[in-house]
Short mmCIF file of C-alpha atoms and ligand atoms in Angstrom, two decimals:
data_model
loop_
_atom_site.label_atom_id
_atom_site.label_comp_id
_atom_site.label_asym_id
_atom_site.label_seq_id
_atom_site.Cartn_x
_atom_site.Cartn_y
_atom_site.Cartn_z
CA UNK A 292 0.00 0.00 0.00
CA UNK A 293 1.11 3.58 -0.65
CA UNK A 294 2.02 5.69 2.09
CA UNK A 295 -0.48 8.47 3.30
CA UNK A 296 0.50 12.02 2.37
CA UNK A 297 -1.15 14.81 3.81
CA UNK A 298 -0.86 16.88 0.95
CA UNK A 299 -2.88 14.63 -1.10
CA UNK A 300 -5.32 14.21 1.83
CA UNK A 301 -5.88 17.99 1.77
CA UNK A 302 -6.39 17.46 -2.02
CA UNK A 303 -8.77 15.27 -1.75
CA UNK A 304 -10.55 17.24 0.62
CA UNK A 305 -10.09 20.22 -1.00
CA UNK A 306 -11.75 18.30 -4.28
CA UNK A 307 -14.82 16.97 -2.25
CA UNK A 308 -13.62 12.74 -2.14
CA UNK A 309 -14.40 10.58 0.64
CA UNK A 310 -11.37 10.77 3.18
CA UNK A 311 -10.67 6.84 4.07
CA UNK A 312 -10.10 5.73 8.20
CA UNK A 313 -6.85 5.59 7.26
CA UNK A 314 -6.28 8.89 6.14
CA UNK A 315 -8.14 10.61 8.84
CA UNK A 316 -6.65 8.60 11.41
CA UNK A 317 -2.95 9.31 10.08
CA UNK A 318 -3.77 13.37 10.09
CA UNK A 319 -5.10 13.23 13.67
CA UNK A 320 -2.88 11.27 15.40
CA UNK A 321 -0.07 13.33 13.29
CA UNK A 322 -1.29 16.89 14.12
CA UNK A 323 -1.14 15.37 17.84
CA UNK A 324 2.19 14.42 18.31
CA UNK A 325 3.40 17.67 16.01
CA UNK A 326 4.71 15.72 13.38
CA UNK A 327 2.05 17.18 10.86
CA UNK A 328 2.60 20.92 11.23
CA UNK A 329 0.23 23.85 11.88
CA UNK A 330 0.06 25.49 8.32
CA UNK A 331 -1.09 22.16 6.72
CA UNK A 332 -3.88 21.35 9.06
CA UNK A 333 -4.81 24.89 8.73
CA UNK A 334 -5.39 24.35 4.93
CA UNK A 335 -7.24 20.68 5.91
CA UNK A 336 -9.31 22.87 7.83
CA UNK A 337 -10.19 25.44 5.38
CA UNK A 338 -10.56 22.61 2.90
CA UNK A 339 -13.51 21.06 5.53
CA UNK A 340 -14.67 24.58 5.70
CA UNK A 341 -15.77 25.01 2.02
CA UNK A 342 -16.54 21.46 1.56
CA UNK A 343 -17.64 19.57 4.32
CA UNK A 344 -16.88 16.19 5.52
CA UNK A 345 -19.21 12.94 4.56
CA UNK A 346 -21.50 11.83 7.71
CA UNK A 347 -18.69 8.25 7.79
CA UNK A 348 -15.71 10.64 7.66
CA UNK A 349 -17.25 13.04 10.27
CA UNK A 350 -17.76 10.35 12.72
CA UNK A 351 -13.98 8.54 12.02
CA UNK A 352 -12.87 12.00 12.70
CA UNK A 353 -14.71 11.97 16.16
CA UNK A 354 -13.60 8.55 17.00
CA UNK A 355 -9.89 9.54 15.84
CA UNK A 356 -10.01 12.50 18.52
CA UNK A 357 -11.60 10.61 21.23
CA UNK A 358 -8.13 8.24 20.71
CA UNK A 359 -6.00 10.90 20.86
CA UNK A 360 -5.58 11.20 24.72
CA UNK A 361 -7.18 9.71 27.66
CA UNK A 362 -10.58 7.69 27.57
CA UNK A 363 -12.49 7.22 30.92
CA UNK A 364 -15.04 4.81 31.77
CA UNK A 365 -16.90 4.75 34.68
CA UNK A 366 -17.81 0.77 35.28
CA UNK A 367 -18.85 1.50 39.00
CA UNK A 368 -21.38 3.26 37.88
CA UNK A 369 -23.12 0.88 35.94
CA UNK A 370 -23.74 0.67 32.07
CA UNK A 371 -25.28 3.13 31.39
CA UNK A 372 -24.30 6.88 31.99
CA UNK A 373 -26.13 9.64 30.47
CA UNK A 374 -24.71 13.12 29.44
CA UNK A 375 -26.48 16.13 28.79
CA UNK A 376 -24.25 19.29 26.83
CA UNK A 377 -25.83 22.33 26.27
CA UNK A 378 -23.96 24.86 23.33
CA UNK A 379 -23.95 27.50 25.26
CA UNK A 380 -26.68 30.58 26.06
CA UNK A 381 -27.19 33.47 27.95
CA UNK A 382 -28.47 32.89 31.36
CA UNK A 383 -27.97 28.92 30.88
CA UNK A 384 -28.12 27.72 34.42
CA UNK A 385 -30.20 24.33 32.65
CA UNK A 386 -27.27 21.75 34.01
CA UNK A 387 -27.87 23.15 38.24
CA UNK A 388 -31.55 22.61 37.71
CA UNK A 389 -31.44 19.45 35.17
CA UNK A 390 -29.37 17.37 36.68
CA UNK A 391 -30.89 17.06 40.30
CA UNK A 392 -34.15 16.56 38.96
CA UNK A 393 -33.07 13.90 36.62
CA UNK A 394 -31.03 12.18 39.46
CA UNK A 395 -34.82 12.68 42.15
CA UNK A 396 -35.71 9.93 39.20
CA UNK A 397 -33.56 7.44 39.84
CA UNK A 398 -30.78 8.47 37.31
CA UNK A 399 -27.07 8.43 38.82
CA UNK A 400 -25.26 11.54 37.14
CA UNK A 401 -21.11 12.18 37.02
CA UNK A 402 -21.02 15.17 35.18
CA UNK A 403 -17.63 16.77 34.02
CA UNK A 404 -18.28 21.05 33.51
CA UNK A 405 -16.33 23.38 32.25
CA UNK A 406 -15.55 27.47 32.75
CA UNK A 407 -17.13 30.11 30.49
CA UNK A 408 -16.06 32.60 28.28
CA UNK A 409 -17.23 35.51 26.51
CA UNK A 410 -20.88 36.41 26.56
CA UNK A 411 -21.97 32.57 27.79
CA UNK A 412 -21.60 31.32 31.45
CA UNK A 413 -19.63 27.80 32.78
CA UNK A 414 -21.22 25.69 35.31
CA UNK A 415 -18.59 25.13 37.28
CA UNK A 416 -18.60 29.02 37.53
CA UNK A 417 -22.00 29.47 38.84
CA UNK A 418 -21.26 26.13 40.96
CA UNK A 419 -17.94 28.09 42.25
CA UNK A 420 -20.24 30.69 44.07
CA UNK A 421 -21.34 28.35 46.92
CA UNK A 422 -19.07 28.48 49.40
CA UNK A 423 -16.27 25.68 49.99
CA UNK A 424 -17.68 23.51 46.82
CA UNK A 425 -14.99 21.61 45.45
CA UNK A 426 -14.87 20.50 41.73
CA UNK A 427 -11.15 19.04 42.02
CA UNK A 428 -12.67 15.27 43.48
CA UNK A 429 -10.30 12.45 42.60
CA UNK A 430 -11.74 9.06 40.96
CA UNK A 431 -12.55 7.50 43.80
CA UNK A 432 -13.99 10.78 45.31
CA UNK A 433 -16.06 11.45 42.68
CA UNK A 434 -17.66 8.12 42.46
CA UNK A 435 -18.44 8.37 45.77
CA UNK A 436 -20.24 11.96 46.07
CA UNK A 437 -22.52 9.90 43.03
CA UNK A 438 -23.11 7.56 45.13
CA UNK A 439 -23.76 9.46 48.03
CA UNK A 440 -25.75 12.17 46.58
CA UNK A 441 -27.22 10.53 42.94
CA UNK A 442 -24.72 12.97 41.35
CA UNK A 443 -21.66 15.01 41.04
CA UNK A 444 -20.13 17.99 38.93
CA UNK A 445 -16.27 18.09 38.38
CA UNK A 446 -14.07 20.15 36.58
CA UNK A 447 -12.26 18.33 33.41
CA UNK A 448 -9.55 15.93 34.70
CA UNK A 449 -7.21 14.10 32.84
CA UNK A 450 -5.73 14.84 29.14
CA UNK A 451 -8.96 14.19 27.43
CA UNK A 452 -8.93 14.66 23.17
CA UNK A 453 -5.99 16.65 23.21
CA UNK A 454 -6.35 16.74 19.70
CA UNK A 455 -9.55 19.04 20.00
CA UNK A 456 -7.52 21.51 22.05
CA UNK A 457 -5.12 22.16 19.45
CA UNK A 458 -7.33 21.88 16.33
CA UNK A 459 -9.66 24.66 18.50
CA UNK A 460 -7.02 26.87 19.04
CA UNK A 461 -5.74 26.70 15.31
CA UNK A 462 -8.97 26.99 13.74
CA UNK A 463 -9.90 29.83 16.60
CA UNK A 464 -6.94 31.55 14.24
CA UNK A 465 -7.61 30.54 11.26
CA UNK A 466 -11.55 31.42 10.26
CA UNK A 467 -12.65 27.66 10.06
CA UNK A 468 -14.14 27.60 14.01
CA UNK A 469 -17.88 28.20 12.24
CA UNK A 470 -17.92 24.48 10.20
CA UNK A 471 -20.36 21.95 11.29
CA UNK A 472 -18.39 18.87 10.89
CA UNK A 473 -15.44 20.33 13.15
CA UNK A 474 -17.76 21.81 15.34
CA UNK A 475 -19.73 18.76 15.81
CA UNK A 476 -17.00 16.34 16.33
CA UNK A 477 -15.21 18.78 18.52
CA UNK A 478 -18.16 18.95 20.76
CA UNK A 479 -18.74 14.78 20.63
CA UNK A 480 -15.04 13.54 21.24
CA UNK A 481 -15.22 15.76 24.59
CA UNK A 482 -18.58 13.83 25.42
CA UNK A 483 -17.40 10.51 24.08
CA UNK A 484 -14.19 10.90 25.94
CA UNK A 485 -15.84 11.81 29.13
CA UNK A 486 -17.57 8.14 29.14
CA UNK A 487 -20.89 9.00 28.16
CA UNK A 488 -23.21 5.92 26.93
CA UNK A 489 -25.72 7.93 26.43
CA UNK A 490 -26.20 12.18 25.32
CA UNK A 491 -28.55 14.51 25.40
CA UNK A 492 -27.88 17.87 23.37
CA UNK A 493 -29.28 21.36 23.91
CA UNK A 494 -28.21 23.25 20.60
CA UNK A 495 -29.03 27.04 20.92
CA UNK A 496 -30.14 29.31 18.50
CA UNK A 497 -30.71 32.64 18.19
CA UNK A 498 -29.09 36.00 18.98
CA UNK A 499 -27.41 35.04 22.51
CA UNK A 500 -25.97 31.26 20.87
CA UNK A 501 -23.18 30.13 19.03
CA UNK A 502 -25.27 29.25 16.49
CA UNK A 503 -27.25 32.01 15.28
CA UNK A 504 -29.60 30.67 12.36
CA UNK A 505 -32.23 27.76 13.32
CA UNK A 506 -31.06 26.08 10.00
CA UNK A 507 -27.43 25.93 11.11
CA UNK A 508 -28.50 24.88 14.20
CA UNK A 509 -30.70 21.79 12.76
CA UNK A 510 -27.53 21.08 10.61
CA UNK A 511 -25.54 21.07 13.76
CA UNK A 512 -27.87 19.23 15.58
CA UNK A 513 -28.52 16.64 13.14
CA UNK A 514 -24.65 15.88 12.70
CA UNK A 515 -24.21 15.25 15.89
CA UNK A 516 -26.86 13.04 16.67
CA UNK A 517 -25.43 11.10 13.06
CA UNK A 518 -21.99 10.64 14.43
CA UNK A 519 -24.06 8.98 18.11
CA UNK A 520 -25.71 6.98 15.86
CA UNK A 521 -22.55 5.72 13.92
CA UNK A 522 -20.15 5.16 17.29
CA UNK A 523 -22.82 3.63 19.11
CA UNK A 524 -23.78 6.29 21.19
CA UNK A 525 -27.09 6.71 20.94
CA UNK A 526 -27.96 10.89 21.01
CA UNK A 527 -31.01 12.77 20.88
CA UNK A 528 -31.13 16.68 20.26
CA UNK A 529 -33.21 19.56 21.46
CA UNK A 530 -33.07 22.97 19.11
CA UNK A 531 -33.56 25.91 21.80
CA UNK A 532 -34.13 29.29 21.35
CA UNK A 533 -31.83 31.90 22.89
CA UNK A 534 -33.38 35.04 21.29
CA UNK A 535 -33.79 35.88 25.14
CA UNK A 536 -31.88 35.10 28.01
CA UNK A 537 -33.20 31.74 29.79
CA UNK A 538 -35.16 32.67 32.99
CA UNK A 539 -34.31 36.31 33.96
CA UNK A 540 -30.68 35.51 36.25
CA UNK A 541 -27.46 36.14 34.27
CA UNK A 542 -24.47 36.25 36.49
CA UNK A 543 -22.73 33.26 38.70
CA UNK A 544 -24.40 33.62 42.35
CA UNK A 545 -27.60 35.54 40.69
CA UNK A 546 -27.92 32.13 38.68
CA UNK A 547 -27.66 29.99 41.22
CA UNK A 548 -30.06 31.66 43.27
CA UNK A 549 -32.74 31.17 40.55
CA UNK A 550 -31.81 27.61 39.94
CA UNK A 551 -32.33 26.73 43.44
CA UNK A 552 -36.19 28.50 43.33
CA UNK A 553 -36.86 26.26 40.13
CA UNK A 554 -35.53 22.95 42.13
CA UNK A 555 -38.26 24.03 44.49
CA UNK A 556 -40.83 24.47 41.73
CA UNK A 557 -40.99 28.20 41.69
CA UNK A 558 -39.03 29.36 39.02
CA UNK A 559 -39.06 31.08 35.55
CA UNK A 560 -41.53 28.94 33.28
CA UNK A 561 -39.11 28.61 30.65
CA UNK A 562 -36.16 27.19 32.50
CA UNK A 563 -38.75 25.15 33.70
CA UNK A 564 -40.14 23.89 30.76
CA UNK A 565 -36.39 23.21 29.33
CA UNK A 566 -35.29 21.23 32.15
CA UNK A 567 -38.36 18.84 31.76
CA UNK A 568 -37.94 19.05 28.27
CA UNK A 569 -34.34 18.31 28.70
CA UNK A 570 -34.93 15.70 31.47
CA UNK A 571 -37.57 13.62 29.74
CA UNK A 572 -35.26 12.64 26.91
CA UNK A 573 -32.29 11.94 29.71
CA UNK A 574 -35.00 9.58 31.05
CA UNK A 575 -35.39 7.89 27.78
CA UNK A 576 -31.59 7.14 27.22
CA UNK A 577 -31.81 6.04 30.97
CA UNK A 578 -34.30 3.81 29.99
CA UNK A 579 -36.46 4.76 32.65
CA UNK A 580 -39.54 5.95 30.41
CA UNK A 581 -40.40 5.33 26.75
CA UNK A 582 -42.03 8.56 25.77
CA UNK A 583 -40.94 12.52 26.28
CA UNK A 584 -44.57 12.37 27.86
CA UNK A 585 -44.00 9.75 30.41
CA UNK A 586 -40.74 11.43 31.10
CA UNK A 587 -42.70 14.63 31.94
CA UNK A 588 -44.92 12.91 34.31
CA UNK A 589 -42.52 11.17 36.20
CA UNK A 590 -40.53 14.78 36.44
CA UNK A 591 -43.39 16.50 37.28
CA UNK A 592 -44.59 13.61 40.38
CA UNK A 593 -40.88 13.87 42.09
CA UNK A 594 -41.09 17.80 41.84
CA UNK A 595 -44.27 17.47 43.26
CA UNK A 596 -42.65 15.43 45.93
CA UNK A 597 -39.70 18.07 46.90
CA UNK A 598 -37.15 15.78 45.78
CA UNK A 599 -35.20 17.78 43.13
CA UNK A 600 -34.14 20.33 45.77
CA UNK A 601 -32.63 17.48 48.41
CA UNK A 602 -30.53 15.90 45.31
CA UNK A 603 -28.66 19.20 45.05
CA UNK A 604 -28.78 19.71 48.68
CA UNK A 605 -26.91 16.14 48.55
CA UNK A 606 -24.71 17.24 46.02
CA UNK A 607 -23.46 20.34 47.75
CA UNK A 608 -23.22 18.58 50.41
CA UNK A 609 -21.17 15.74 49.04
CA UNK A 610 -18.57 18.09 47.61
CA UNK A 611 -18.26 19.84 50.87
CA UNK A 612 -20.24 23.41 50.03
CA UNK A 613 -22.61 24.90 52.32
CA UNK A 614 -26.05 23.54 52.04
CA UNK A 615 -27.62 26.20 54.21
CA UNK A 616 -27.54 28.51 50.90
CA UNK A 617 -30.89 26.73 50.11
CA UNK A 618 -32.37 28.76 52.95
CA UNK A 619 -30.50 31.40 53.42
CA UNK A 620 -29.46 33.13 49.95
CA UNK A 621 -27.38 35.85 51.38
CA UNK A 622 -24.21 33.37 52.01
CA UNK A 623 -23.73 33.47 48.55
CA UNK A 624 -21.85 36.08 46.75
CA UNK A 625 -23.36 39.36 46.83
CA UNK A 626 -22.84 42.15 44.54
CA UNK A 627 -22.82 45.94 46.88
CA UNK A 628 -24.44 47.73 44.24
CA UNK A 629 -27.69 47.03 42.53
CA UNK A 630 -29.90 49.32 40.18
CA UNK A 631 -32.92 48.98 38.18
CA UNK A 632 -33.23 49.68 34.35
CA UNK A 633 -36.63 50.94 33.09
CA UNK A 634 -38.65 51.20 30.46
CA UNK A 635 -38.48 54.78 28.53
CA UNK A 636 -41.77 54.01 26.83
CA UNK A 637 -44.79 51.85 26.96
CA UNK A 638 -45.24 48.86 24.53
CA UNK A 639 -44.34 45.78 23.62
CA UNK A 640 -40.85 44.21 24.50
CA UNK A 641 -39.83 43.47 20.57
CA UNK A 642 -36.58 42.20 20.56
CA UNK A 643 -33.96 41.42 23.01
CA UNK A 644 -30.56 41.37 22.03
CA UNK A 645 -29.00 38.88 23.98
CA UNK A 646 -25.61 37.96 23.17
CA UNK A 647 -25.14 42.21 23.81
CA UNK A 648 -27.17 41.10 27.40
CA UNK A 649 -24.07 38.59 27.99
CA UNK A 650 -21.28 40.67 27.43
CA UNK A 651 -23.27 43.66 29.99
CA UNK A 652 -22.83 40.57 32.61
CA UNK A 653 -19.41 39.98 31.07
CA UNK A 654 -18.26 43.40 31.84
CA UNK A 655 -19.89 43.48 35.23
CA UNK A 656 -16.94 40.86 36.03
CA UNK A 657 -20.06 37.63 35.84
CA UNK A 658 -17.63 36.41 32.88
CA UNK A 659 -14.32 36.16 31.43
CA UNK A 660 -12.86 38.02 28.29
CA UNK A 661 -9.63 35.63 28.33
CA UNK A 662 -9.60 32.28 29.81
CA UNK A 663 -7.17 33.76 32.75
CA UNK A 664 -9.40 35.98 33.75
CA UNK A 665 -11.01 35.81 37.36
CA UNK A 666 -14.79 36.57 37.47
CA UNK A 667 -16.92 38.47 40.23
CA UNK A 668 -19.21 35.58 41.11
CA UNK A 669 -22.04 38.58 43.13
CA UNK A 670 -21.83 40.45 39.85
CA UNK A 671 -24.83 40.21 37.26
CA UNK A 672 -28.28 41.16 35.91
CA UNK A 673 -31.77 40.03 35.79
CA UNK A 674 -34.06 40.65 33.01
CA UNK A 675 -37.38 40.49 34.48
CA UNK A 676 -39.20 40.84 30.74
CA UNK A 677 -39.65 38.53 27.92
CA UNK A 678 -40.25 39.36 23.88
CA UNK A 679 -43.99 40.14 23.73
CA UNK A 680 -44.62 41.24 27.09
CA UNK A 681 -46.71 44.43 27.33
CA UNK A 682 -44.50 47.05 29.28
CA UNK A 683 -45.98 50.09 30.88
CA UNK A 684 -43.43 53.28 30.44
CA UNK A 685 -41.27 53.62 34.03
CA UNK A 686 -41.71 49.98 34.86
CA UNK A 687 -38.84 48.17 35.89
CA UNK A 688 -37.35 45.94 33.28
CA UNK A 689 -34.50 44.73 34.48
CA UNK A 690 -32.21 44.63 38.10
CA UNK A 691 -28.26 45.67 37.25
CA UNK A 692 -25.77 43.83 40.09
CA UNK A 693 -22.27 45.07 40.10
CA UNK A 694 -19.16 46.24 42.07
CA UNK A 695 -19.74 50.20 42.01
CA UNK A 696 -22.04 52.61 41.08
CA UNK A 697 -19.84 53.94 38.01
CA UNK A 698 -20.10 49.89 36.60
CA UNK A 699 -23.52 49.76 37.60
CA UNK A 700 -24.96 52.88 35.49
CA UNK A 701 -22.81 52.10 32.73
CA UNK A 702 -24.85 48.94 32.85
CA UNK A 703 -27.80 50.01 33.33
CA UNK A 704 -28.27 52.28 30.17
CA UNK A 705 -26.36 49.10 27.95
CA UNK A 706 -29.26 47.08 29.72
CA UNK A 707 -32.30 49.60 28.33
CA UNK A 708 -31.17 50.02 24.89
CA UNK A 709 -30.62 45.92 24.39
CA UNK A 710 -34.38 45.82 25.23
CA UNK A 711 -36.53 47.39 22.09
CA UNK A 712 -39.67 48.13 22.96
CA UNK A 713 -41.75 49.15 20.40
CA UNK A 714 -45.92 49.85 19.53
CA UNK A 715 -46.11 46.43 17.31
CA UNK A 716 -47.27 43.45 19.62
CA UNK A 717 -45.31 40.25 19.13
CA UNK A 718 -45.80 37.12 20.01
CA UNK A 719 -43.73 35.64 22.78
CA UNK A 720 -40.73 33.28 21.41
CA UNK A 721 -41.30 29.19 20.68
CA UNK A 722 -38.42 27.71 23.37
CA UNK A 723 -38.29 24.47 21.71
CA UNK A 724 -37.52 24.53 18.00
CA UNK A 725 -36.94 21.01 16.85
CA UNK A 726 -36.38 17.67 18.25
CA UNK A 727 -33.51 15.55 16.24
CA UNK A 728 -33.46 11.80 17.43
CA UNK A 729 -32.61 8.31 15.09
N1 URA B 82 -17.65 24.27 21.05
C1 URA B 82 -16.77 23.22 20.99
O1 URA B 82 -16.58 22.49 21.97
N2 URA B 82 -16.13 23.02 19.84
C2 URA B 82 -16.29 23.78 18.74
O2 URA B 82 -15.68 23.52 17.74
C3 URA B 82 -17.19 24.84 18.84
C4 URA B 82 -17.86 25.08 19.99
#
């Protein structure tokens, strides 16, 4: 047999043929180890960029990343183990709500988070503002606070798909982050790696995601749930708007504080209504329930019970954080100034424009610009309107949390012109947009 060459596998890429295991196994594992250097993977990735990858080649490339570095499995745990990734939103807090509520049905969850960046949020960010929570459990650690508690949230260990991190930070330089094939695989090798059996995607859309158009969504979601099918991990996708932010909190502590109201069955409706949406199909790769229906129901009987709220009281507690900030929301982090925006006019909220909602919070010190940046966990907003809701001029539209007054009014008046308000009534936003499952 001939030896592989890159150059004629960025040919053939370039020219829209079918890329072989082989081949796509050689320019992986080669890019790894540095023997393949940056400016020819650069032109691979270009070459993917205007011409795509075939659904076989997109999940060899997957599979080729997942073997790059470490692979965990988590046998204690049983066969089964369910994931859940969301792409990223505005306001996200989904994961501190989901995954108790899934675990109050019987699920066992071992969840590895990351930080965020930009105008989105990291779990183990908003998880960071209980007091004394620790995300740095060791194996046998970690399998214990799931035992103990039904679940656990970590920070990434080990020196999973190191091939991701340096394909991410060459395409991040190179114009080719925005193609579905990388982007898809990228986001599965980090799942597959993890040990998940099982996934369960949230892909947002709209003007606070990643991915702003619904159809490049779909596309997104659609590949991804291909490659689960292909590798034997069986996926199922939920489209999600992100035209607003998700409930109203937007900032670490501020988040937190609303997830814990929604574990007690008095949050915002539309978290709400994502986490069961979100949680029925976890129960269906659990193989707990055979319809998104049933999977309501059962969510909805062990809310009804109070059991959501005492999983993540056993989680906090199980990773040594303060449970008494269930009760007593003033031991988490507190931001000393807070001001309310208002409407200018009466109307209709029209438009909200998120991602420019995210990087308010952003500035406010709830996220990081660069990835060694620290964050001000009190630090925040809440948007108390959604699109369509009728407004009456002076009311208060959104509360502004941050660390002086100068911040805080700078804030505010960012805050009041991201929220249009205009004569035309509109109707309030569709939160699920599609459902992708094989
Ligand atoms: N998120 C990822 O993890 N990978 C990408 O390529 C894009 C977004």
């Amino acid at each position: 047999m001939n030896a592989v060459r890159v150059y004629d596998i960025i040919t053939k890429t370039r020219d829209g043929h079918r890329l072989s295991r082989e081949e796509i196994r050689f320019l992986i594992d080669g890019y790894t180890k540095g023997t393949i250097p940056d400016y020819q993977m650069a032109a691979w990735c270009m070459a993917v960029y205007f011409k795509g990858l075939s659904a076989e080649a997109t999940a060899e490339l997957t599979m080729a990343m997942v073997d790059s570095g470490e692979v965990l499995t988590w046998p204690e745990l049983g066969e089964v183990l369910v994931d859940k990734h969301s792409t990223g939103g505005v306001g996200d807090k989904t994961t501190l709500v989901l995954l108790p509520w899934v675990a109050a049905a019987g699920v066992k969850i071992a969840k590895m988070s990351g930080r965020g960046l930009g105008h989105t949020g990291g779990t183990l960010d908003k998880l960071s503002s209980i007091p004394g929570f620790r995300f740095d459990l060791d194996r046998a650690e970690f399998i214990q606070a799931v035992e103990e508690a039904g679940l656990a949230v970590v920070g990434q260990t080990g020196n999973l798909v190191p091939a991701d991190k340096k394909l991410y930070a060459l395409r991040d330089v190179t114009a080719t982050v925005d193609s579905i094939p990388l982007i898809a695989s990228s986001i599965m090798s980090k799942k597959i790696a993890a040990g998940a059996s099982r996934i369960v995607l949230d892909v947002k859309t709209g003007s606070g995601a990643f991915m702003e158009e619904l159809s490049r969504a779909k596309l997104l979601a659609e590949t991804m749930v291909d490659i689960g099918a292909k590798i034997g991990r069986r996926t199922t996708a939920l489209v999600t708007n992100m035209d607003q932010p998700l409930g109203h909190a937007v900032g670490n502590a501020l988040e937190v504080r609303e997830a814990i109201a929604t574990l007690q069955g008095e949050g915002p409706e539309d978290l709400t209504e994502l986490c069961l949406a979100l949680g029925a199909e976890m129960l269906i790769q659990a193989g707990k329930v055979d319809s998104p229906e049933e999977g309501r129901q059962v969510l909805l009987e062990v809310m009804e019970k109070g059991l959501p709220i005492e999983r993540f009281r056993a989680m906090v507690a199980a990773q040594g954080g303060d449970p008494r900030i269930i009760e007593e929301a003033e031991l988490l982090p507190q931001a000393p100034v807070c001001l309310d925006a208002v409407a200018v006019s009466s109307g209709y909220v029209n438009r909200i424009h998120t991602k420019r909602i995210g990087l308010i919070a952003m500035e406010l010190g709830a996220g990081r610009r660069r990835i060694e940046d620290d964050i001000d966990l009190g630090a925040g907003l809440e948007v108390l309107v959604k699109v369509g809701d009728k407004i009456e001029a002076g009311q208060v539209i959104a509360r502004v949390y941050g660390p002086n007054s100068e911040a805080v009014e700078n804030a505010v008046r960012k805050v009041e012109a991201s929220i249009e308000i205009g004569d035309r009534s509109v109707e309030p936003l569709s939160l699920i947009l599609a459902r992708v499952s094989r």
